[in-house]
Amino acid sequence: MTENGEQNNAPQESEPVADRNERNPKRIGQLIVLVVLGWELCKLVARRAVAKAFAGGAAVSGETAAEYPETAAERPKTAADCPETATEHFGSAENTGRAADRNLDPQRDTTTHQQWGMLLVVCASAIALAGGVGFLLIYWTGGNNLLLGVTLAVSFGGLGSALVLYSHWLMSRKEATEPREEMPSGTVEREDFAENFQESEEDIHRRSLLKWIAVPTAGMIAAMVVSLFRSLGRPPDPSLFSAVWTRGQRLMTLDGRPVNVNALELGSTTIVFPEDSIGDEKAQTVVVRVNEQFLQLPKERANWAPMGYVAYSRVCTHAGCDVGLFEKTTNLLMCPCHQSTFDVLKAAQPTSGPAARPLPQLPLYADADGNLRAGGGFSEPPGPGFWGMP
Amino acid sequence: MSGRPGGHFAQWLDRRLHLAKFVKKAMNHVFPDHWSFMLGEVALYSFIILVITGTFLAMFYNSSSAQVTYHGSYRALDGVKMSAAYESVMHLSFDVPAGLLIRQMHHWAALIFIAAILVHLARIFFTAAYRRPREINWLIGVTLLLFAFGNGFFGYSIAGDLLSGAGLRVAYAILLSVPVVGPWLTFLFLGGTVPASVTLPRFYSFHIFLVPAVISILLAFHLGIIWRQFHTNYPGPRRTDETIVGSRLWPSYAAKSLGLCFFVFALVAMLGGLVQIDPIWVYGPYDPIASTPGAQPDWYFGWIEGAMRLFPGINLHLGPYLIPEVFFPAVLLPALVFAALYVYPFVEEFICFDREYHNVLRLPYQQPINTSIGCGFFVFLAVLFVAGGDDVIAVATGGSVVTIRLILRLLVFVAPPVAAVLIYMLCARARRRHTASHPPAPPEDVVVQEETTDSSNEEVRTHCDWKEKCDW
Amino acid sequence: MPRFVLVEERLKSRHFDQEITVRRVCGYLSFKLSLHATSVRSILRVLLLVPFASGFGFGHDAEAGPPPNGQAIFLRNCAKCHGEKGEGISAVVTIAGPNLQAEHDTGSAMTAMETGPSHMPSFVYVLSVPEMRAAADYVVNQLAVISLTGGDPSEGGTLFRVYCATCHQTSARGGALAFTGINAPALTGKSAAIIAGAVRSGPGPMPAFPPSILTDKQLNSIVDYVEVIQQPPSPGGSPLNWYGPVAEGFAAWVSVFALVVITGWIERGGKG
């Protein structure tokens, strides 16, 4: 309803410039307050997070950055010796050649490394937060699709980077190795199961009865469900085969005017419908006026084209799009969907592209007033082909 | 929940659900560290976006095809008669705050969803991860792809704009072309000879209830099975068919995976905000007598569209009956492609007499035949895909669509075998070099084959214990 | 449009004729200079020519004579391409000259003669300003028989999608044709007069739409809608050049590759 209201006011829209100017400072004021508040909030949260994280990080490790180069070479060995993590491998650089193993694990415990990591994570989170705040601001102040998308992306992207940076910098990248479960169950398990199953089988008396009940019941339920599909619609009816037009119907343009023999110039075209179903999808017909001398219609259709007016179904025989594209210079009708072309001069036989069948032709004649009328239905049922199509 | 074992909430839960053991096991679940194992997750997270944004859209969408007159914010359509469905999408796009963003994110997420599934499938294929014991998951995955295709089409169709309508009419022609049952199918499911008033509500209920439910259930099975079987490992130290090597779910893998989730969200939001998709106000409402060039389906149907454009006009008359030209490229070809995908693992197993369990992947160069078949297959699809946009290419390059079609008709036969042979030669060379630099330690009971003969796959098979080493 | 207004204003000012003359001289000079830019001697020679050139220019303009005959000028200079009645002439595959029967703006006709848009040559060196003005007046007053009075863009949109979009695309960015060797052109940057003229006359392979098919009112509505669709709103961001689903699929694949790169960063160094 609101959009209707706005629309009615549309002519006045040029006037309330003053009004807009009045409203603007308020909006800007709100924006500034929100931005400042958001910024303060960000600062507060970031400061607390940094303080907390740094305090924690310093407590975790006593090592300093200076010690790192020496430890780098030695750490892997001690890690491999460590008995409590028999399945955890610190994968030394010599063994695996992994970049991750080479530079991550020994560094991981140094304070500098962790501080860098924290800095990055905090920065990423701050970006995420800023993006989120921006999104809210933009949303509540009117919402521009561009800015909404960008702020949302910044927010999510910040969160994603924060998490990934966390895992890269502040989590151990120990490589765990675990045994997989054997896929086939063990013999004991299987025998146990078989035994159990056998026992429960014995609890069922008259087991064959179960089969006798189950099979027909399941079949019946399936039949019921399947037959419900019948409610979805009607069976294929003769409208599939219908030639749509009947003899004597006038050719009408889209806005309901009859088409006169003088309506078209050579090489021009229009869409026509039977007079009682204007706008109908299946009845749409394209009328082209061509030079009579060039027409090469089959003999039985010789009088279907008075004064060079030829009419064909406008529904493509290939996939049912509208064959609306007419090239005056080549006398080709073309379907814009799959580029099938039909030769207007040769009874709309397909000349290239994927269509196999010609467009059905509509016989025409001119009545005493000079209006064009259909001399019968289409030469074939219009539209794409199907099983049982004549 | 498990961060602090003493947490009140954790204890509260544990008292009711007996979780400690299960959660401990889950936390220690091992996932391999390799980027290519995350491709499926990209698809998973796009699906989550689809569900979230789709729920938002469903609050505004009206599937009725009743004719209404538009009086919304977009002035160039003011007073135009259109379906209520189209009007509701216009309202959503122009008058609902953030509506356009959510709609565009939904559409982009759909495109990315299927692209990610395809990339994931390619990774599985080119590393032979579909082998025993993972055939079930391969089957489920291919089925998921099929349903994703279907839902993409339903979603594309229900907007009620001119492109949707064109798509619907082509779909009608395709369905109608099925031998024997085609007319029945169209009358029962589409409600008549042309897309009728019942079509949109039906497609809508398929789009938001049936197919998403099936996808969710299959997805649960897909993930459950991978949880049960663990991922595969790339070949490397300590990676055997009996072990799984990688990082544990908690905390490392969870952080990385959740990070990726947010990146997918971010990218989709970025696209939704900065790149316009499906501007239905430019296409206009569906009008049965209007059509437009450049009416392509979304990219994932591009190969079927391309096949329909390239396939020559060949009807098949069987006595009084007709198999129309559309049937071959639009029904038979996709059916064959999906059938090939479904049976591939079993065919390979059958040809190689391979009954072993495989938990270590083969690298593409270690299986030249497999890789070259896959490359040929994807090149074939790629040529069809390009053909699906031939008119747009013609307009963009100023060329003629007839010439482009001719070139593509040739390419579709020439390019796949050429690509396959080329890839085979490259892989075989890489494998030769690899074996030259890393002579394999011969197993005790196998005769070492000569170095010179392993360029041809057949010879390898005859010379070694090919039950074990079928390099298919 | 602002360009036409500018020309109109300049037409009214007395200095316009002088301006044309000065331009003619400068054009000649720059032509000379670009030919012999390297040689100082030739530059000097060109400089020597200045008084002659300017004298010739002024002298020509100052010549007083009978008022130029617009019809004669049109038939001599324009009718070869635009037809004797401005109906436009179309070659087999392409357009020799567009239909001028909807040109109601002397200013834009003058601009066209001055600048020579598209294939049309500039007439600055051929016709004097009064001659150009006479020809433009002739076009506007005698030949422009298609009325452009404005219409209803919504109705025009519906008609556009039925009659025009089938070749030119709903976004008016052009579409592929079959055998003529050219494609249906984009309608962006085409003036209302050109579009209305094209609809009525059918240039090249395009069929003509006489008033018995599209009434004047419908034509005006279509022209109005084309003006909307030349710059359609794209509130959703970059319209990807209006290429539609093909470009969208391309963008989707680019983003999937971006995501693959991101997974590579997330699992950096991981050997699986």
mmCIF file of N, CA, C and O in Angstrom, chain B residues 428-466:
data_model
loop_
_atom_site.group_PDB
_atom_site.id
_atom_site.type_symbol
_atom_site.label_atom_id
_atom_site.label_comp_id
_atom_site.label_asym_id
_atom_site.label_seq_id
_atom_site.Cartn_x
_atom_site.Cartn_y
_atom_site.Cartn_z
ATOM 1 N N ALA B 428 51.037 -39.969 -18.754
ATOM 2 C CA ALA B 428 51.961 -41.092 -18.892
ATOM 3 C C ALA B 428 53.404 -40.617 -18.740
ATOM 4 O O ALA B 428 54.225 -41.267 -18.096
ATOM 5 N N ARG B 429 53.681 -39.432 -19.303
ATOM 6 C CA ARG B 429 55.040 -38.902 -19.173
ATOM 7 C C ARG B 429 55.364 -38.586 -17.720
ATOM 8 O O ARG B 429 56.419 -38.945 -17.207
ATOM 9 N N ALA B 430 54.385 -37.966 -17.038
ATOM 10 C CA ALA B 430 54.611 -37.632 -15.630
ATOM 11 C C ALA B 430 54.838 -38.896 -14.810
ATOM 12 O O ALA B 430 55.705 -38.950 -13.944
ATOM 13 N N ARG B 431 54.075 -39.932 -15.136
ATOM 14 C CA ARG B 431 54.233 -41.169 -14.375
ATOM 15 C C ARG B 431 55.592 -41.805 -14.655
ATOM 16 O O ARG B 431 56.261 -42.301 -13.753
ATOM 17 N N ARG B 432 56.012 -41.759 -15.923
ATOM 18 C CA ARG B 432 57.323 -42.317 -16.261
ATOM 19 C C ARG B 432 58.416 -41.598 -15.487
ATOM 20 O O ARG B 432 59.301 -42.212 -14.901
ATOM 21 N N ARG B 433 58.318 -40.279 -15.479
ATOM 22 C CA ARG B 433 59.337 -39.500 -14.779
ATOM 23 C C ARG B 433 59.330 -39.814 -13.296
ATOM 24 O O ARG B 433 60.372 -39.929 -12.666
ATOM 25 N N HIS B 434 58.119 -39.939 -12.773
ATOM 26 C CA HIS B 434 58.015 -40.196 -11.341
ATOM 27 C C HIS B 434 58.632 -41.547 -11.000
ATOM 28 O O HIS B 434 59.419 -41.668 -10.060
ATOM 29 N N THR B 435 58.289 -42.568 -11.790
ATOM 30 C CA THR B 435 58.828 -43.896 -11.486
ATOM 31 C C THR B 435 60.336 -43.910 -11.692
ATOM 32 O O THR B 435 61.048 -44.636 -11.011
ATOM 33 N N ALA B 436 60.811 -43.080 -12.627
ATOM 34 C CA ALA B 436 62.250 -43.032 -12.835
ATOM 35 C C ALA B 436 62.949 -42.431 -11.626
ATOM 36 O O ALA B 436 64.011 -42.902 -11.203
ATOM 37 N N SER B 437 62.349 -41.408 -11.029
ATOM 38 C CA SER B 437 63.012 -40.757 -9.896
ATOM 39 C C SER B 437 62.715 -41.465 -8.581
ATOM 40 O O SER B 437 63.470 -41.349 -7.635
ATOM 41 N N HIS B 438 61.610 -42.178 -8.484
ATOM 42 C CA HIS B 438 61.296 -42.943 -7.272
ATOM 43 C C HIS B 438 61.083 -44.389 -7.635
ATOM 44 O O HIS B 438 59.944 -44.806 -7.837
ATOM 45 N N PRO B 439 62.124 -45.180 -7.760
ATOM 46 C CA PRO B 439 61.898 -46.592 -8.101
ATOM 47 C C PRO B 439 61.112 -47.269 -6.984
ATOM 48 O O PRO B 439 61.459 -47.122 -5.808
ATOM 49 N N PRO B 440 60.010 -47.924 -7.317
ATOM 50 C CA PRO B 440 59.175 -48.504 -6.268
ATOM 51 C C PRO B 440 59.856 -49.712 -5.626
ATOM 52 O O PRO B 440 60.531 -50.476 -6.307
ATOM 53 N N ALA B 441 59.660 -49.820 -4.308
ATOM 54 C CA ALA B 441 60.179 -50.998 -3.608
ATOM 55 C C ALA B 441 59.313 -52.181 -4.007
ATOM 56 O O ALA B 441 58.101 -52.139 -3.869
ATOM 57 N N PRO B 442 59.919 -53.197 -4.582
ATOM 58 C CA PRO B 442 59.101 -54.303 -5.078
ATOM 59 C C PRO B 442 58.524 -55.120 -3.930
ATOM 60 O O PRO B 442 59.245 -55.464 -2.998
ATOM 61 N N PRO B 443 57.226 -55.389 -3.992
ATOM 62 C CA PRO B 443 56.664 -56.316 -2.993
ATOM 63 C C PRO B 443 57.274 -57.690 -3.207
ATOM 64 O O PRO B 443 57.690 -58.034 -4.316
ATOM 65 N N GLU B 444 57.269 -58.461 -2.125
ATOM 66 C CA GLU B 444 58.015 -59.722 -2.165
ATOM 67 C C GLU B 444 57.496 -60.663 -3.244
ATOM 68 O O GLU B 444 58.241 -61.316 -3.938
ATOM 69 N N ASP B 445 56.156 -60.720 -3.388
ATOM 70 C CA ASP B 445 55.601 -61.768 -4.230
ATOM 71 C C ASP B 445 55.332 -61.312 -5.667
ATOM 72 O O ASP B 445 54.719 -62.019 -6.430
ATOM 73 N N VAL B 446 55.765 -60.117 -5.996
ATOM 74 C CA VAL B 446 55.471 -59.620 -7.341
ATOM 75 C C VAL B 446 56.760 -59.481 -8.132
ATOM 76 O O VAL B 446 57.758 -59.004 -7.620
ATOM 77 N N VAL B 447 56.693 -59.899 -9.374
ATOM 78 C CA VAL B 447 57.851 -59.750 -10.233
ATOM 79 C C VAL B 447 57.958 -58.288 -10.660
ATOM 80 O O VAL B 447 56.963 -57.674 -11.033
ATOM 81 N N VAL B 448 59.169 -57.744 -10.591
ATOM 82 C CA VAL B 448 59.348 -56.352 -10.984
ATOM 83 C C VAL B 448 59.204 -56.253 -12.496
ATOM 84 O O VAL B 448 59.795 -57.031 -13.238
ATOM 85 N N GLN B 449 58.426 -55.294 -12.935
ATOM 86 C CA GLN B 449 58.278 -55.155 -14.378
ATOM 87 C C GLN B 449 59.397 -54.282 -14.927
ATOM 88 O O GLN B 449 59.979 -53.491 -14.216
ATOM 89 N N GLU B 450 59.640 -54.442 -16.214
ATOM 90 C CA GLU B 450 60.698 -53.640 -16.817
ATOM 91 C C GLU B 450 60.249 -52.189 -16.893
ATOM 92 O O GLU B 450 59.090 -51.896 -17.097
ATOM 93 N N GLU B 451 61.209 -51.290 -16.776
ATOM 94 C CA GLU B 451 60.905 -49.856 -16.777
ATOM 95 C C GLU B 451 60.330 -49.404 -18.112
ATOM 96 O O GLU B 451 59.533 -48.503 -18.161
ATOM 97 N N THR B 452 60.773 -50.063 -19.171
ATOM 98 C CA THR B 452 60.435 -49.545 -20.506
ATOM 99 C C THR B 452 58.991 -49.816 -20.895
ATOM 100 O O THR B 452 58.468 -49.178 -21.790
ATOM 101 N N THR B 453 58.345 -50.750 -20.245
ATOM 102 C CA THR B 453 57.050 -51.163 -20.759
ATOM 103 C C THR B 453 55.879 -50.427 -20.131
ATOM 104 O O THR B 453 54.753 -50.573 -20.579
ATOM 105 N N ASP B 454 56.127 -49.601 -19.128
ATOM 106 C CA ASP B 454 54.961 -49.091 -18.412
ATOM 107 C C ASP B 454 54.349 -47.851 -19.071
ATOM 108 O O ASP B 454 53.515 -47.204 -18.479
ATOM 109 N N SER B 455 54.790 -47.519 -20.272
ATOM 110 C CA SER B 455 54.116 -46.406 -20.935
ATOM 111 C C SER B 455 52.742 -46.839 -21.416
ATOM 112 O O SER B 455 51.823 -46.045 -21.501
ATOM 113 N N SER B 456 52.606 -48.121 -21.698
ATOM 114 C CA SER B 456 51.294 -48.590 -22.135
ATOM 115 C C SER B 456 50.609 -49.298 -20.981
ATOM 116 O O SER B 456 51.179 -50.136 -20.310
ATOM 117 N N ASN B 457 49.391 -48.917 -20.797
ATOM 118 C CA ASN B 457 48.668 -49.418 -19.645
ATOM 119 C C ASN B 457 48.458 -50.924 -19.703
ATOM 120 O O ASN B 457 48.581 -51.621 -18.716
ATOM 121 N N GLU B 458 48.146 -51.434 -20.887
ATOM 122 C CA GLU B 458 47.875 -52.861 -21.016
ATOM 123 C C GLU B 458 49.088 -53.686 -20.597
ATOM 124 O O GLU B 458 48.981 -54.688 -19.919
ATOM 125 N N GLU B 459 50.246 -53.179 -21.009
ATOM 126 C CA GLU B 459 51.454 -53.942 -20.679
ATOM 127 C C GLU B 459 51.693 -53.963 -19.179
ATOM 128 O O GLU B 459 52.087 -54.962 -18.620
ATOM 129 N N VAL B 460 51.404 -52.821 -18.552
ATOM 130 C CA VAL B 460 51.568 -52.797 -17.103
ATOM 131 C C VAL B 460 50.695 -53.864 -16.481
ATOM 132 O O VAL B 460 51.094 -54.611 -15.614
ATOM 133 N N ARG B 461 49.482 -53.914 -16.989
ATOM 134 C CA ARG B 461 48.538 -54.850 -16.405
ATOM 135 C C ARG B 461 49.024 -56.281 -16.546
ATOM 136 O O ARG B 461 48.912 -57.062 -15.632
ATOM 137 N N THR B 462 49.577 -56.600 -17.707
ATOM 138 C CA THR B 462 49.999 -57.981 -17.889
ATOM 139 C C THR B 462 51.245 -58.279 -17.076
ATOM 140 O O THR B 462 51.461 -59.408 -16.684
ATOM 141 N N HIS B 463 52.039 -57.268 -16.822
ATOM 142 C CA HIS B 463 53.295 -57.557 -16.170
ATOM 143 C C HIS B 463 53.222 -57.541 -14.658
ATOM 144 O O HIS B 463 54.032 -58.180 -14.014
ATOM 145 N N CYS B 464 52.302 -56.795 -14.112
ATOM 146 C CA CYS B 464 52.321 -56.730 -12.648
ATOM 147 C C CYS B 464 51.057 -57.351 -12.090
ATOM 148 O O CYS B 464 50.167 -57.775 -12.818
ATOM 149 N N ASP B 465 50.989 -57.366 -10.814
ATOM 150 C CA ASP B 465 49.809 -57.893 -10.157
ATOM 151 C C ASP B 465 48.717 -56.842 -10.299
ATOM 152 O O ASP B 465 48.544 -55.979 -9.473
ATOM 153 N N TRP B 466 47.985 -56.903 -11.374
ATOM 154 C CA TRP B 466 47.109 -55.781 -11.696
ATOM 155 C C TRP B 466 45.824 -55.782 -10.902
ATOM 156 O O TRP B 466 45.011 -54.897 -11.013
#
